[in-house]
Amino acid sequence: DTAVSQTPKYLVTQMGNDKSIKCEQNLGHDTMYWYKQDSKKFLKIMFSYNNKELIINETVPNRFSPKSPDKAHLNLHINSLELGDSAVYFCASSQVAGTKFITQYFGPGTRLTVL
Amino acid sequence: DQQVKQNSPSLSVQEGRISILNCDYTNSMFDYFLWYKKYPAEGPTFLISISSIKDKNEDGRFTVFLNKSAKHLSLHIVPSQPGDSAVYFCAAGYSGTYKYIFGTGTRLKVLA
């Protein structure tokens, strides 16, 4: 019974293409995140949505556009893919309201390879 | 500028012995710290956390120690088991924000 799920698990595509990664959580959490883990293994936050509202937007190229249709879903759309976008992308969720110390729960990751 | 550092990229320990994984941070405003475990091709799994009002938190074989003056935390695994072989990430943040800073991870290998 997966708590945070992502699709697809692997994505191989050509430079210049547009692609989307989907994320869903069934934990009833109010906040969702996208992280990027690059080749040096740094795990860096990209975006966060709380109750469908964007609350964190790190310095990410505007080719990346997150969309949250509801609290349980956070999708990541990437336009005009570049070689440097190759990485593993992790979705995460947490309960923020009523919580002082927040624990984030991660999905299994999507390995994106841009050729 | 890396605010959270795990200076040992890898560690090997014999089964049954203690594993000690270290993490240093630079921002004295951090007041909440977490450890995650990650197996290959899976997402990080939450392991244990500690807030800055404590200096120790224990959960079964896992204990996290926090030394605020040294800006250092450590994860102790006793006894270590082969199934503990994974990459361990520490993360730090402060209450009231949604953002955590992660270290680069330490790969633990427990030898049978």
GROMACS .gro file of C-alpha atoms in nm:
model
  227
    1ASP     CA    1   0.000   0.000   0.000
    2THR     CA    2   0.224   0.277  -0.133
    3ALA     CA    3   0.217   0.605   0.059
    4VAL     CA    4   0.389   0.833  -0.195
    5SER     CA    5   0.396   0.708  -0.552
    6GLN     CA    6   0.556   0.848  -0.864
    7THR     CA    7   0.520   0.766  -1.231
    8PRO     CA    8   0.712   0.685  -1.433
    9LYS     CA    9   1.002   0.526  -1.248
   10TYR     CA   10   1.234   0.567  -1.545
   11LEU     CA   11   1.216   0.825  -1.821
   12VAL     CA   12   1.453   0.841  -2.117
   13THR     CA   13   1.402   1.120  -2.365
   14GLN     CA   14   1.573   1.340  -2.619
   15MET     CA   15   1.695   1.695  -2.564
   16GLY     CA   16   1.431   1.953  -2.642
   17ASN     CA   17   1.134   1.732  -2.555
   18ASP     CA   18   0.868   1.813  -2.295
   19LYS     CA   19   0.790   1.557  -2.025
   20SER     CA   20   0.585   1.522  -1.707
   21ILE     CA   21   0.630   1.327  -1.386
   22LYS     CA   22   0.330   1.253  -1.167
   23CYS     CA   23   0.315   1.218  -0.792
   24GLU     CA   24   0.037   1.107  -0.562
   25GLN     CA   25   0.022   1.063  -0.185
   26ASN     CA   26  -0.243   0.876   0.014
   27LEU     CA   27  -0.124   0.989   0.357
   28GLY     CA   28  -0.372   1.275   0.383
   29HIS     CA   29  -0.085   1.525   0.405
   30ASP     CA   30  -0.134   1.890   0.324
   31THR     CA   31   0.208   1.962   0.175
   32MET     CA   32   0.400   1.811  -0.115
   33TYR     CA   33   0.751   1.866  -0.251
   34TRP     CA   34   0.976   1.802  -0.547
   35TYR     CA   35   1.344   1.730  -0.489
   36LYS     CA   36   1.624   1.679  -0.738
   37GLN     CA   37   1.919   1.449  -0.670
   38ASP     CA   38   2.199   1.523  -0.912
   39SER     CA   39   2.502   1.319  -1.010
   40LYS     CA   40   2.690   1.440  -0.702
   41LYS     CA   41   2.410   1.298  -0.488
   42PHE     CA   42   2.299   1.636  -0.355
   43LEU     CA   43   1.930   1.620  -0.265
   44LYS     CA   44   1.792   1.968  -0.321
   45ILE     CA   45   1.442   2.098  -0.286
   46MET     CA   46   1.286   2.252  -0.595
   47PHE     CA   47   0.925   2.327  -0.508
   48SER     CA   48   0.672   2.285  -0.232
   49TYR     CA   49   0.294   2.318  -0.234
   50ASN     CA   50   0.077   2.355   0.074
   51ASN     CA   51  -0.294   2.302   0.014
   52LYS     CA   52  -0.238   2.355  -0.359
   53GLU     CA   53  -0.054   2.682  -0.298
   54LEU     CA   54   0.308   2.725  -0.403
   55ILE     CA   55   0.516   2.804  -0.093
   56ILE     CA   56   0.870   2.716  -0.193
   57ASN     CA   57   1.016   2.794  -0.532
   58GLU     CA   58   1.392   2.759  -0.533
   59THR     CA   59   1.608   2.900  -0.811
   60VAL     CA   60   1.487   2.653  -1.069
   61PRO     CA   61   1.470   2.734  -1.443
   62ASN     CA   62   1.120   2.833  -1.549
   63ARG     CA   63   1.121   2.537  -1.785
   64PHE     CA   64   1.014   2.347  -1.473
   65SER     CA   65   0.651   2.400  -1.380
   66PRO     CA   66   0.482   2.220  -1.093
   67LYS     CA   67   0.108   2.176  -1.085
   68SER     CA   68  -0.106   2.067  -0.793
   69PRO     CA   69  -0.462   1.983  -0.897
   70ASP     CA   70  -0.546   1.883  -0.540
   71LYS     CA   71  -0.372   1.818  -0.207
   72ALA     CA   72  -0.295   1.458  -0.297
   73HIS     CA   73  -0.124   1.527  -0.628
   74LEU     CA   74   0.178   1.725  -0.737
   75ASN     CA   75   0.297   1.691  -1.094
   76LEU     CA   76   0.617   1.824  -1.247
   77HIS     CA   77   0.625   1.935  -1.608
   78ILE     CA   78   0.958   2.007  -1.777
   79ASN     CA   79   0.980   2.192  -2.108
   80SER     CA   80   1.269   2.187  -2.355
   81LEU     CA   81   1.467   1.925  -2.169
   82GLU     CA   82   1.843   1.973  -2.145
   83LEU     CA   83   2.127   1.730  -2.075
   84GLY     CA   84   2.176   1.886  -1.730
   85ASP     CA   85   1.822   1.793  -1.633
   86SER     CA   86   1.930   1.430  -1.607
   87ALA     CA   87   1.886   1.337  -1.243
   88VAL     CA   88   1.663   1.147  -1.005
   89TYR     CA   89   1.354   1.344  -0.906
   90PHE     CA   90   1.187   1.264  -0.577
   91CYS     CA   91   0.842   1.364  -0.467
   92ALA     CA   92   0.772   1.394  -0.094
   93SER     CA   93   0.484   1.486   0.132
   94SER     CA   94   0.435   1.597   0.490
   95GLN     CA   95   0.168   1.716   0.729
   96VAL     CA   96   0.239   2.076   0.823
   97ALA     CA   97  -0.078   2.211   0.984
   98GLY     CA   98  -0.073   2.132   1.355
   99THR     CA   99   0.284   2.007   1.337
  100LYS     CA  100   0.581   2.184   1.485
  101PHE     CA  101   0.848   1.948   1.358
  102ILE     CA  102   0.777   1.826   1.010
  103THR     CA  103   0.874   1.485   0.876
  104GLN     CA  104   0.881   1.441   0.501
  105TYR     CA  105   0.798   1.109   0.337
  106PHE     CA  106   0.950   1.034  -0.001
  107GLY     CA  107   0.838   0.856  -0.312
  108PRO     CA  108   1.058   0.600  -0.492
  109GLY     CA  109   1.203   0.852  -0.737
  110THR     CA  110   1.197   0.901  -1.113
  111ARG     CA  111   1.526   0.861  -1.296
  112LEU     CA  112   1.527   1.103  -1.587
  113THR     CA  113   1.788   1.058  -1.858
  114VAL     CA  114   1.814   1.319  -2.130
  115LEU     CA  115   2.006   1.210  -2.441
  116ASP     CA  116   2.780   2.674   0.054
  117GLN     CA  117   2.693   2.343   0.214
  118GLN     CA  118   2.513   2.396   0.542
  119VAL     CA  119   2.489   2.024   0.619
  120LYS     CA  120   2.792   1.804   0.569
  121GLN     CA  121   2.854   1.434   0.591
  122ASN     CA  122   3.227   1.412   0.553
  123SER     CA  123   3.253   1.034   0.532
  124PRO     CA  124   3.121   0.913   0.197
  125SER     CA  125   3.142   0.551   0.307
  126LEU     CA  126   3.176   0.331   0.612
  127SER     CA  127   3.224  -0.044   0.655
  128VAL     CA  128   3.134  -0.220   0.978
  129GLN     CA  129   3.127  -0.582   1.086
  130GLU     CA  130   2.787  -0.734   1.164
  131GLY     CA  131   2.701  -0.704   1.531
  132ARG     CA  132   2.930  -0.405   1.590
  133ILE     CA  133   2.832  -0.043   1.628
  134SER     CA  134   2.793   0.186   1.324
  135ILE     CA  135   2.845   0.556   1.386
  136LEU     CA  136   2.747   0.800   1.114
  137ASN     CA  137   2.834   1.165   1.154
  138CYS     CA  138   2.684   1.490   1.034
  139ASP     CA  139   2.794   1.852   1.084
  140TYR     CA  140   2.595   2.168   1.024
  141THR     CA  141   2.681   2.534   1.012
  142ASN     CA  142   2.351   2.715   1.071
  143SER     CA  143   2.285   2.759   1.443
  144MET     CA  144   1.919   2.838   1.365
  145PHE     CA  145   1.850   2.476   1.276
  146ASP     CA  146   1.637   2.318   1.548
  147TYR     CA  147   1.520   1.993   1.393
  148PHE     CA  148   1.728   1.714   1.249
  149LEU     CA  149   1.636   1.394   1.070
  150TRP     CA  150   1.807   1.081   0.946
  151TYR     CA  151   1.692   0.901   0.635
  152LYS     CA  152   1.797   0.564   0.498
  153LYS     CA  153   1.804   0.499   0.126
  154TYR     CA  154   1.830   0.172  -0.061
  155PRO     CA  155   1.925   0.169  -0.431
  156ALA     CA  156   1.639   0.258  -0.666
  157GLU     CA  157   1.416   0.358  -0.373
  158GLY     CA  158   1.329   0.687  -0.211
  159PRO     CA  159   1.474   0.795   0.124
  160THR     CA  160   1.291   0.640   0.420
  161PHE     CA  161   1.254   0.834   0.742
  162LEU     CA  162   1.449   0.671   1.024
  163ILE     CA  163   1.469   0.893   1.331
  164SER     CA  164   1.463   1.261   1.426
  165ILE     CA  165   1.565   1.491   1.707
  166SER     CA  166   1.472   1.843   1.805
  167SER     CA  167   1.720   2.088   1.950
  168ILE     CA  168   1.563   2.070   2.296
  169LYS     CA  169   1.702   1.717   2.330
  170ASP     CA  170   2.050   1.576   2.305
  171LYS     CA  171   1.952   1.215   2.248
  172ASN     CA  172   1.668   1.022   2.090
  173GLU     CA  173   1.644   0.647   2.076
  174ASP     CA  174   1.433   0.410   1.868
  175GLY     CA  175   1.523   0.044   1.896
  176ARG     CA  176   1.870  -0.011   1.755
  177PHE     CA  177   1.895   0.349   1.637
  178THR     CA  178   2.005   0.641   1.853
  179VAL     CA  179   2.068   0.996   1.740
  180PHE     CA  180   2.289   1.226   1.946
  181LEU     CA  181   2.291   1.603   1.908
  182ASN     CA  182   2.575   1.826   2.023
  183LYS     CA  183   2.449   2.180   1.967
  184SER     CA  184   2.767   2.354   2.077
  185ALA     CA  185   2.968   2.155   1.824
  186LYS     CA  186   2.690   2.169   1.563
  187HIS     CA  187   2.725   1.797   1.525
  188LEU     CA  188   2.490   1.504   1.522
  189SER     CA  189   2.554   1.135   1.496
  190LEU     CA  190   2.352   0.824   1.432
  191HIS     CA  191   2.444   0.509   1.620
  192ILE     CA  192   2.323   0.169   1.504
  193VAL     CA  193   2.371  -0.111   1.755
  194PRO     CA  194   2.401  -0.393   1.670
  195SER     CA  195   2.456  -0.341   1.299
  196GLN     CA  196   2.290  -0.588   1.065
  197PRO     CA  197   2.352  -0.662   0.694
  198GLY     CA  198   2.007  -0.519   0.615
  199ASP     CA  199   2.130  -0.184   0.745
  200SER     CA  200   2.356  -0.154   0.441
  201ALA     CA  201   2.228   0.157   0.266
  202VAL     CA  202   2.302   0.525   0.215
  203TYR     CA  203   2.219   0.739   0.518
  204PHE     CA  204   2.129   1.106   0.479
  205CYS     CA  205   2.106   1.360   0.756
  206ALA     CA  206   1.882   1.663   0.711
  207ALA     CA  207   1.839   1.984   0.908
  208GLY     CA  208   1.576   2.253   0.921
  209TYR     CA  209   1.396   2.492   1.152
  210SER     CA  210   1.047   2.480   1.292
  211GLY     CA  211   0.800   2.689   1.102
  212THR     CA  212   0.962   2.631   0.764
  213TYR     CA  213   0.897   2.359   0.514
  214LYS     CA  214   1.252   2.331   0.391
  215TYR     CA  215   1.522   2.088   0.491
  216ILE     CA  216   1.885   2.090   0.389
  217PHE     CA  217   2.027   1.747   0.320
  218GLY     CA  218   2.379   1.617   0.352
  219THR     CA  219   2.535   1.421   0.066
  220GLY     CA  220   2.498   1.088   0.241
  221THR     CA  221   2.719   0.815   0.385
  222ARG     CA  222   2.715   0.471   0.232
  223LEU     CA  223   2.714   0.212   0.511
  224LYS     CA  224   2.816  -0.143   0.437
  225VAL     CA  225   2.762  -0.401   0.709
  226LEU     CA  226   2.974  -0.706   0.652
  227ALA     CA  227   2.837  -1.047   0.747
   0.00000   0.00000   0.00000
